[in-house]
PDB file of C-alpha atoms and ligand atoms in Angstrom:
ATOM      1  CA  MET A 179      20.726 -45.456  27.023  1.00 52.00           C
ATOM      2  CA  ALA A 180      23.903 -45.389  25.095  1.00 56.00           C
ATOM      3  CA  GLU A 181      23.700 -43.921  21.701  1.00 72.00           C
ATOM      4  CA  GLN A 182      24.098 -46.909  19.527  1.00 80.00           C
ATOM      5  CA  TYR A 183      22.606 -45.488  16.171  1.00 89.00           C
ATOM      6  CA  HIS A 184      24.553 -42.780  14.264  1.00 92.00           C
ATOM      7  CA  GLU A 185      21.815 -42.820  11.298  1.00 93.00           C
ATOM      8  CA  PRO A 186      17.856 -42.165  11.802  1.00 93.00           C
ATOM      9  CA  ALA A 187      16.779 -45.189  13.443  1.00 90.00           C
ATOM     10  CA  GLU A 188      13.940 -45.295  10.974  1.00 92.00           C
ATOM     11  CA  GLU A 189      16.293 -45.471   7.650  1.00 95.00           C
ATOM     12  CA  LEU A 190      18.306 -48.493   9.222  1.00 96.00           C
ATOM     13  CA  SER A 191      17.142 -52.146   8.663  1.00 96.00           C
ATOM     14  CA  GLN A 192      16.385 -54.617  10.897  1.00 96.00           C
ATOM     15  CA  PRO A 193      19.794 -56.713  10.720  1.00 97.00           C
ATOM     16  CA  THR A 194      21.197 -53.423  10.865  1.00 96.00           C
ATOM     17  CA  ARG A 195      19.740 -52.397  14.155  1.00 96.00           C
ATOM     18  CA  THR A 196      20.766 -55.746  15.457  1.00 97.00           C
ATOM     19  CA  PHE A 197      24.013 -55.389  14.698  1.00 97.00           C
ATOM     20  CA  ALA A 198      24.228 -51.873  16.219  1.00 96.00           C
ATOM     21  CA  ARG A 199      22.722 -53.673  19.730  1.00 96.00           C
ATOM     22  CA  MET A 200      25.418 -56.403  19.467  1.00 97.00           C
ATOM     23  CA  ILE A 201      28.406 -53.582  18.880  1.00 97.00           C
ATOM     24  CA  GLN A 202      27.048 -51.759  22.020  1.00 97.00           C
ATOM     25  CA  SER A 203      26.630 -55.102  23.920  1.00 98.00           C
ATOM     26  CA  LEU A 204      30.248 -55.852  22.907  1.00 98.00           C
ATOM     27  CA  ILE A 205      31.128 -52.240  24.351  1.00 98.00           C
ATOM     28  CA  GLU A 206      29.562 -53.124  27.808  1.00 98.00           C
ATOM     29  CA  GLU A 207      30.727 -56.387  28.016  1.00 98.00           C
ATOM     30  CA  ALA A 208      34.652 -54.929  27.384  1.00 98.00           C
ATOM     31  CA  GLU A 209      33.758 -51.918  29.763  1.00 98.00           C
ATOM     32  CA  ALA A 210      32.418 -54.275  32.267  1.00 98.00           C
ATOM     33  CA  ILE A 211      36.053 -56.734  31.674  1.00 98.00           C
ATOM     34  CA  ASN A 212      37.653 -53.672  32.286  1.00 98.00           C
ATOM     35  CA  TRP A 213      36.051 -52.484  35.639  1.00 98.00           C
ATOM     36  CA  TYR A 214      36.352 -55.908  36.919  1.00 98.00           C
ATOM     37  CA  GLU A 215      39.719 -55.925  36.270  1.00 98.00           C
ATOM     38  CA  GLN A 216      40.431 -52.303  38.007  1.00 98.00           C
ATOM     39  CA  ARG A 217      38.357 -53.272  41.229  1.00 98.00           C
ATOM     40  CA  ILE A 218      40.315 -56.552  41.594  1.00 98.00           C
ATOM     41  CA  SER A 219      43.691 -55.170  41.312  1.00 98.00           C
ATOM     42  CA  VAL A 220      42.767 -52.742  44.416  1.00 98.00           C
ATOM     43  CA  GLU A 221      40.409 -55.221  46.564  1.00 98.00           C
ATOM     44  CA  LYS A 222      41.992 -56.429  49.479  1.00 98.00           C
ATOM     45  CA  ASP A 223      39.228 -58.834  50.788  1.00 98.00           C
ATOM     46  CA  LYS A 224      40.140 -62.104  49.169  1.00 98.00           C
ATOM     47  CA  GLU A 225      36.492 -63.370  49.288  1.00 98.00           C
ATOM     48  CA  ALA A 226      35.210 -60.249  47.724  1.00 98.00           C
ATOM     49  CA  ARG A 227      38.034 -60.390  45.318  1.00 98.00           C
ATOM     50  CA  ALA A 228      37.088 -64.042  44.379  1.00 98.00           C
ATOM     51  CA  ILE A 229      33.445 -62.745  43.140  1.00 98.00           C
ATOM     52  CA  MET A 230      34.585 -60.293  41.148  1.00 98.00           C
ATOM     53  CA  GLU A 231      37.195 -62.547  39.639  1.00 98.00           C
ATOM     54  CA  ASN A 232      34.353 -65.401  38.987  1.00 98.00           C
ATOM     55  CA  ALA A 233      31.817 -62.208  37.858  1.00 98.00           C
ATOM     56  CA  GLN A 234      34.711 -61.079  35.291  1.00 98.00           C
ATOM     57  CA  LYS A 235      34.962 -64.625  34.338  1.00 98.00           C
ATOM     58  CA  GLU A 236      31.283 -64.010  32.917  1.00 98.00           C
ATOM     59  CA  GLU A 237      31.681 -61.170  31.287  1.00 98.00           C
ATOM     60  CA  PHE A 238      34.567 -62.769  29.383  1.00 98.00           C
ATOM     61  CA  ILE A 239      31.819 -65.081  28.271  1.00 98.00           C
ATOM     62  CA  HIS A 240      29.384 -62.737  27.159  1.00 98.00           C
ATOM     63  CA  PHE A 241      32.076 -60.445  25.394  1.00 98.00           C
ATOM     64  CA  SER A 242      32.787 -63.503  23.319  1.00 98.00           C
ATOM     65  CA  MET A 243      29.416 -64.309  22.550  1.00 98.00           C
ATOM     66  CA  ASP A 244      28.659 -61.423  21.193  1.00 98.00           C
ATOM     67  CA  LEU A 245      31.978 -61.166  19.086  1.00 98.00           C
ATOM     68  CA  GLU A 246      31.341 -64.482  17.861  1.00 98.00           C
ATOM     69  CA  PHE A 247      27.796 -63.084  16.960  1.00 98.00           C
ATOM     70  CA  LEU A 248      28.881 -60.242  15.159  1.00 98.00           C
ATOM     71  CA  LEU A 249      31.963 -61.950  13.398  1.00 98.00           C
ATOM     72  CA  ARG A 250      29.473 -64.317  11.998  1.00 98.00           C
ATOM     73  CA  LYS A 251      27.266 -61.620  10.360  1.00 97.00           C
ATOM     74  CA  LYS A 252      30.877 -59.868   8.712  1.00 97.00           C
ATOM     75  CA  ASP A 253      32.808 -61.916   5.983  1.00 96.00           C
ATOM     76  CA  LYS A 254      35.567 -59.325   6.198  1.00 96.00           C
ATOM     77  CA  TRP A 255      35.839 -59.013   9.763  1.00 97.00           C
ATOM     78  CA  LYS A 256      35.849 -62.714  10.447  1.00 97.00           C
ATOM     79  CA  THR A 257      38.473 -63.126   7.992  1.00 96.00           C
ATOM     80  CA  VAL A 258      40.420 -60.676   9.457  1.00 97.00           C
ATOM     81  CA  ALA A 259      39.640 -62.145  12.983  1.00 97.00           C
ATOM     82  CA  LYS A 260      40.862 -65.808  11.441  1.00 96.00           C
ATOM     83  CA  ASN A 261      44.213 -64.133  10.444  1.00 95.00           C
ATOM     84  CA  ILE A 262      45.023 -62.248  13.556  1.00 96.00           C
ATOM     85  CA  LEU A 263      42.966 -63.951  16.473  1.00 97.00           C
ATOM     86  CA  PHE A 264      45.236 -67.144  18.577  1.00 96.00           C
ATOM     87  CA  LYS A 265      48.218 -66.598  15.810  1.00 96.00           C
ATOM     88  CA  ALA A 266      51.416 -66.549  16.920  1.00 96.00           C
ATOM     89  CA  GLY A 267      54.025 -64.258  15.906  1.00 95.00           C
ATOM     90  CA  ASP A 268      54.135 -60.610  15.777  1.00 97.00           C
ATOM     91  CA  ILE A 269      50.749 -59.015  15.848  1.00 97.00           C
ATOM     92  CA  THR A 270      51.310 -56.262  13.994  1.00 97.00           C
ATOM     93  CA  GLU A 271      53.248 -58.574  10.589  1.00 96.00           C
ATOM     94  CA  ASN A 272      49.734 -60.895  11.155  1.00 95.00           C
ATOM     95  CA  ALA A 273      47.426 -57.583  11.097  1.00 95.00           C
ATOM     96  CA  GLU A 274      49.323 -56.566   7.875  1.00 95.00           C
ATOM     97  CA  LYS A 275      48.905 -60.174   6.368  1.00 93.00           C
ATOM     98  CA  ALA A 276      44.991 -60.061   7.314  1.00 94.00           C
ATOM     99  CA  GLU A 277      44.567 -56.783   5.584  1.00 93.00           C
ATOM    100  CA  ASP A 278      46.010 -58.207   2.281  1.00 93.00           C
ATOM    101  CA  LYS A 279      43.393 -61.267   2.305  1.00 93.00           C
ATOM    102  CA  ILE A 280      40.234 -58.526   2.534  1.00 93.00           C
ATOM    103  CA  GLU A 281      41.831 -56.379  -0.023  1.00 89.00           C
ATOM    104  CA  ASP A 282      39.452 -56.327  -3.141  1.00 70.00           C
TER     105      ASP A 282
HETATM  106 FE1  LIG B 546      27.773 -59.194  30.826  1.00 80.79          FE
END
Protein backbone atom coordinates (compact mmCIF):
# COMPACT_ATOMS: atom_id res chain seq x y z
CA MET A 1 0.00 0.00 0.00
CA ALA A 2 1.25 3.44 -0.82
CA GLU A 3 2.36 5.65 2.03
CA GLN A 4 -0.67 7.88 2.39
CA TYR A 5 -0.15 9.09 5.95
CA HIS A 6 2.78 11.31 6.86
CA GLU A 7 1.65 11.67 10.44
CA PRO A 8 0.71 8.91 12.90
CA ALA A 9 -2.62 7.56 11.63
CA GLU A 10 -4.09 7.42 15.15
CA GLU A 11 -3.59 11.18 15.51
CA LEU A 12 -5.47 11.93 12.29
CA SER A 13 -9.20 12.65 12.35
CA GLN A 14 -11.56 10.55 10.25
CA PRO A 15 -12.14 13.39 7.75
CA THR A 16 -8.37 13.85 7.38
CA ARG A 17 -7.94 10.13 6.77
CA THR A 18 -10.66 10.22 4.15
CA PHE A 19 -9.00 13.26 2.60
CA ALA A 20 -5.68 11.38 2.48
CA ARG A 21 -7.30 8.35 0.83
CA MET A 22 -8.95 10.53 -1.79
CA ILE A 23 -5.68 12.35 -2.47
CA GLN A 24 -4.03 8.95 -2.94
CA SER A 25 -6.83 7.94 -5.31
CA LEU A 26 -6.37 11.16 -7.28
CA ILE A 27 -2.66 10.36 -7.63
CA GLU A 28 -3.41 6.82 -8.79
CA GLU A 29 -5.98 7.97 -11.34
CA ALA A 30 -3.49 10.51 -12.70
CA GLU A 31 -0.88 7.77 -12.95
CA ALA A 32 -3.34 5.54 -14.79
CA ILE A 33 -4.10 8.37 -17.26
CA ASN A 34 -0.35 8.78 -17.81
CA TRP A 35 0.28 5.06 -18.28
CA TYR A 36 -2.57 4.71 -20.79
CA GLU A 37 -1.31 7.78 -22.63
CA GLN A 38 2.09 6.16 -23.05
CA ARG A 39 0.70 2.72 -23.94
CA ILE A 40 -1.65 4.22 -26.53
CA SER A 41 1.22 6.16 -28.10
CA VAL A 42 3.24 2.98 -28.76
CA GLU A 43 0.46 0.43 -29.42
CA LYS A 44 0.29 -0.66 -33.06
CA ASP A 45 -2.83 -2.83 -32.78
CA LYS A 46 -5.85 -0.64 -33.55
CA GLU A 47 -8.32 -2.71 -31.52
CA ALA A 48 -6.02 -2.84 -28.49
CA ARG A 49 -5.53 0.91 -28.79
CA ALA A 50 -9.31 1.47 -28.87
CA ILE A 51 -9.68 -0.54 -25.65
CA MET A 52 -6.94 1.46 -23.98
CA GLU A 53 -8.52 4.73 -25.11
CA ASN A 54 -11.82 3.57 -23.63
CA ALA A 55 -10.06 2.66 -20.37
CA GLN A 56 -8.27 6.02 -20.25
CA LYS A 57 -11.62 7.78 -20.65
CA GLU A 58 -12.80 5.97 -17.50
CA GLU A 59 -9.72 7.21 -15.68
CA PHE A 60 -10.58 10.81 -16.68
CA ILE A 61 -13.95 10.25 -14.97
CA HIS A 62 -12.38 8.74 -11.85
CA PHE A 63 -9.80 11.53 -11.61
CA SER A 64 -12.50 14.20 -12.04
CA MET A 65 -14.74 12.67 -9.36
CA ASP A 66 -11.84 12.51 -6.90
CA LEU A 67 -10.90 16.09 -7.67
CA GLU A 68 -14.46 17.35 -7.23
CA PHE A 69 -14.75 15.53 -3.89
CA LEU A 70 -11.51 17.11 -2.67
CA LEU A 71 -12.42 20.60 -3.92
CA ARG A 72 -15.70 20.42 -2.01
CA LYS A 73 -13.70 19.79 1.18
CA LYS A 74 -11.23 22.65 0.80
CA ASP A 75 -12.63 26.14 0.23
CA LYS A 76 -9.29 27.73 -0.66
CA TRP A 77 -8.47 24.99 -3.14
CA LYS A 78 -11.95 25.38 -4.66
CA THR A 79 -11.48 29.13 -4.99
CA VAL A 80 -8.11 28.66 -6.67
CA ALA A 81 -9.51 26.01 -9.01
CA LYS A 82 -12.47 28.23 -9.95
CA ASN A 83 -10.04 30.94 -10.99
CA ILE A 84 -7.67 28.72 -12.97
CA LEU A 85 -9.65 25.83 -14.46
CA PHE A 86 -11.58 26.39 -17.70
CA LYS A 87 -10.38 29.99 -17.84
CA ALA A 88 -9.18 31.50 -21.07
CA GLY A 89 -5.98 33.50 -21.14
CA ASP A 90 -2.56 33.06 -19.64
CA ILE A 91 -2.46 30.26 -17.06
CA THR A 92 0.27 31.86 -14.97
CA GLU A 93 -1.54 35.20 -14.86
CA ASN A 94 -4.78 33.45 -13.86
CA ALA A 95 -2.85 31.65 -11.12
CA GLU A 96 -1.54 34.94 -9.76
CA LYS A 97 -5.07 36.35 -9.69
CA ALA A 98 -6.29 33.16 -8.00
CA GLU A 99 -3.60 33.56 -5.36
CA ASP A 100 -4.81 37.09 -4.58
CA LYS A 101 -8.29 35.66 -3.93
CA ILE A 102 -7.10 33.38 -1.12
CA GLU A 103 -4.75 35.82 0.58
CA ASP A 104 -5.98 36.46 4.09
FE1 LIG B 1 -9.48 4.52 -12.20
